XYZ file of C-alpha atoms in Angstrom:
185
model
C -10.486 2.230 -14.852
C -12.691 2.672 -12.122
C -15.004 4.996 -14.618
C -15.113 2.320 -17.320
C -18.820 1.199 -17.268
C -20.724 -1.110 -19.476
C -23.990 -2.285 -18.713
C -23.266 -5.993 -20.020
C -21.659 -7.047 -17.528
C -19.869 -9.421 -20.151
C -18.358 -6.248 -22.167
C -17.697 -4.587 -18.616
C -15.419 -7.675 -17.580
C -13.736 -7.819 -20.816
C -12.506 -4.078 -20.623
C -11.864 -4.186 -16.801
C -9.703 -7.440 -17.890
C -7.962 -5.673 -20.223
C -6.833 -2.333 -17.705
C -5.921 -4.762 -15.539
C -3.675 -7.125 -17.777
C -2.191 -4.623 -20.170
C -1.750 -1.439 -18.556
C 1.207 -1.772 -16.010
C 4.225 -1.064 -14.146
C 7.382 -1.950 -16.264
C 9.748 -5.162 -15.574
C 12.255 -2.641 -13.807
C 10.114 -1.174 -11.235
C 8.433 -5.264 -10.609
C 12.267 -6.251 -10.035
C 13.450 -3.768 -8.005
C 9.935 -4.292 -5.901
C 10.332 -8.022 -5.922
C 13.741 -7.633 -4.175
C 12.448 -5.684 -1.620
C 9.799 -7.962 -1.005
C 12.014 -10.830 -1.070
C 14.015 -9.109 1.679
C 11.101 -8.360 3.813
C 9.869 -11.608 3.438
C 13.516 -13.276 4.473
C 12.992 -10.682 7.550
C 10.071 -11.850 8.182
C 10.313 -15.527 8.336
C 13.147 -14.975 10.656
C 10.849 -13.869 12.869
C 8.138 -16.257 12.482
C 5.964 -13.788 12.162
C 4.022 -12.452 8.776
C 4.455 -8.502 7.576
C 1.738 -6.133 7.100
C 2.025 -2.801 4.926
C 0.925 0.891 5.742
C 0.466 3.807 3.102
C 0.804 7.411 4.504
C 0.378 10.071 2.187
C 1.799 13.104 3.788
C 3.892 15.745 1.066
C 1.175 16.844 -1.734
C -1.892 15.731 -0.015
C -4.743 18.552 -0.508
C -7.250 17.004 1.732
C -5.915 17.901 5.463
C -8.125 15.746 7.614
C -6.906 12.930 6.575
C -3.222 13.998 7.006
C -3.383 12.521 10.416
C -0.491 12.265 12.980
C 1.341 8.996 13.421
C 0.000 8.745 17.165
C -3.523 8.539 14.981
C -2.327 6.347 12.655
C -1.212 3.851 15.385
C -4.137 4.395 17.420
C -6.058 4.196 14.503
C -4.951 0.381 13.291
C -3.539 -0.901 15.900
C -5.498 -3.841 16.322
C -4.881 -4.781 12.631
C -1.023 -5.805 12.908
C 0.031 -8.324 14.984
C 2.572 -8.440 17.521
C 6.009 -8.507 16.638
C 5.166 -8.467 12.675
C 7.223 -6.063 10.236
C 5.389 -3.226 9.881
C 6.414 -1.958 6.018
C 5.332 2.128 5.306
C 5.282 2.790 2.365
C 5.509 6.931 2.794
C 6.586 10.355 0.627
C 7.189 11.569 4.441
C 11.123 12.411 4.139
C 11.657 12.901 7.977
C 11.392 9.643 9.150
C 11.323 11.104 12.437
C 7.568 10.733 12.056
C 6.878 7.452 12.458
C 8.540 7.076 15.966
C 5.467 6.779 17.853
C 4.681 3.686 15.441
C 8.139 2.331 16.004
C 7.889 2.863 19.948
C 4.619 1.039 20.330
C 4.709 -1.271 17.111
C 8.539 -2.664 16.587
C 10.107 -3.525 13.813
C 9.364 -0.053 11.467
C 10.536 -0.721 7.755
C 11.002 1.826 5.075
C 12.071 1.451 0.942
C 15.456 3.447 2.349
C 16.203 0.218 4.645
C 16.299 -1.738 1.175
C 17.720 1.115 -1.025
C 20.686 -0.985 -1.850
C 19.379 -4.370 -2.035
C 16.879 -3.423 -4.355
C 19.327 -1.065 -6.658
C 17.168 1.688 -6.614
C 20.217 3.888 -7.222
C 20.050 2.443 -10.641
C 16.531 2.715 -10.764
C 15.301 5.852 -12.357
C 14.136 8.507 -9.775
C 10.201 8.552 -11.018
C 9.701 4.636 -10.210
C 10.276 5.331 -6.592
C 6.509 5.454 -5.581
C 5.742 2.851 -8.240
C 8.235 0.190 -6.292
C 6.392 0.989 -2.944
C 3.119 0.477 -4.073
C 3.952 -2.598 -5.500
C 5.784 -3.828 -1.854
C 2.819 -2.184 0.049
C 0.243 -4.577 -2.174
C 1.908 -7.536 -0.598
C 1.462 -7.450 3.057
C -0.289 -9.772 4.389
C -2.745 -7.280 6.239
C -2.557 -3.017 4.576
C -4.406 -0.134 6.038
C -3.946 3.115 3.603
C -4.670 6.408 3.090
C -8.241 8.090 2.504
C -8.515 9.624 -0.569
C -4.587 9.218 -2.227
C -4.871 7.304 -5.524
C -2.308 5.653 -4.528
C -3.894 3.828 -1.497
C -6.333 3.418 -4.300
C -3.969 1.675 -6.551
C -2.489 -0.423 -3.657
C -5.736 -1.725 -2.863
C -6.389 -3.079 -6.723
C -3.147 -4.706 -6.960
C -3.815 -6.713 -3.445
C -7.013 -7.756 -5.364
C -5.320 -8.290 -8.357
C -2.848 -10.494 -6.496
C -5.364 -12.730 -4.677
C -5.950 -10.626 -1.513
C -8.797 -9.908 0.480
C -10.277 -7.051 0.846
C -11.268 -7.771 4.606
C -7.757 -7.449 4.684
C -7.383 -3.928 4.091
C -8.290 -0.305 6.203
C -8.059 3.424 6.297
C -5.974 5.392 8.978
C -8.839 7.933 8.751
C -11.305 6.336 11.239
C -14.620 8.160 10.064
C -13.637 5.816 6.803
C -11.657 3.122 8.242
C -13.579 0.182 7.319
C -14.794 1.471 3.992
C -13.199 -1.813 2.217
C -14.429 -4.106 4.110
C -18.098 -3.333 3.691
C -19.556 -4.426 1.057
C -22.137 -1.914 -0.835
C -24.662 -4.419 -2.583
């Protein structure tokens, strides 16, 4: 997708269009997403307060400068949530453990596991796990991601996809933090 280039810009709508329309997630990994989201959402009007998402790409990641701690991460975006908001991570880290610097400085910490049951994912086959968190970590209402994962990547087309900004959206690597929001042309 992001290869695909015509020179008519006509043509190289058409085919962008087309990725983007027809080449998807199934209806079982949008429903089990969409009752996560639905409970995060529920959670978060509760509180009055909107919910922001966070990528970190820690297991297979080949590219160790950006495998940053979660001190950096918070440090990193920590003007980007607001007070009080959810804070939804969206993570192959398996010792949650991790994130407790986030959760001591940035409260309330939410993980897919927290919604595990809600969203059925025990029915759900095993390979649509990272597929169900992209999809919840494209609907936050502000996202900072991952340099360099393809998923980060794929996070930030859905948000566009859905109707979000891209001034909404960072990097937890600060030498590339604000990559997004600049705009090249």
């Amino acid at each position: 997708y992001t290869f695909i280039h015509f020179t008519d810009p006509k043509i190289d709508n058409y085919y962008k269009r087309f990725v983007r329309d027809f080449l998807h997630y199934n209806d079982e990994v949008y429903c089990a997403a969409w009752k996560v989201i639905d409970a995060v959402q529920k959670e978060a009007d509760q509180l009055k307060l909107p919910w922001s998402t966070l990528h970190v790409r820690r297991g297979d990641l080949q590219y160790k400068k950006v495998k940053i701690s979660a001190e950096e991460w918070y440090e990193n975006t920590k003007e980007v949530w607001q007070p009080g908001e959810i804070l939804y991570i969206a993570t192959d880290e398996r010792d949650k453990k991790f994130f407790d610097p986030i959760k001591a400085k940035n409260p309330p910490v939410r993980f897919l596991d927290d919604y595990w049951e809600a969203a059925g994912m025990d029915q759900l086959d095993h390979t649509y796990i990272g597929m169900v968190d992209t999809i919840v970590a494209s609907h936050g209402r502000a996202f900072a991601g991952t340099w360099f994962s393809t998923f980060t990547g794929y996070i930030n087309r859905l948000r566009g996809y859905i109707g979000k900004s891209m001034k909404d959206s960072w990097y937890g690597f600060l030498p590339r933090k604000d990559v997004m929001r600049e705009v090249p042309y």
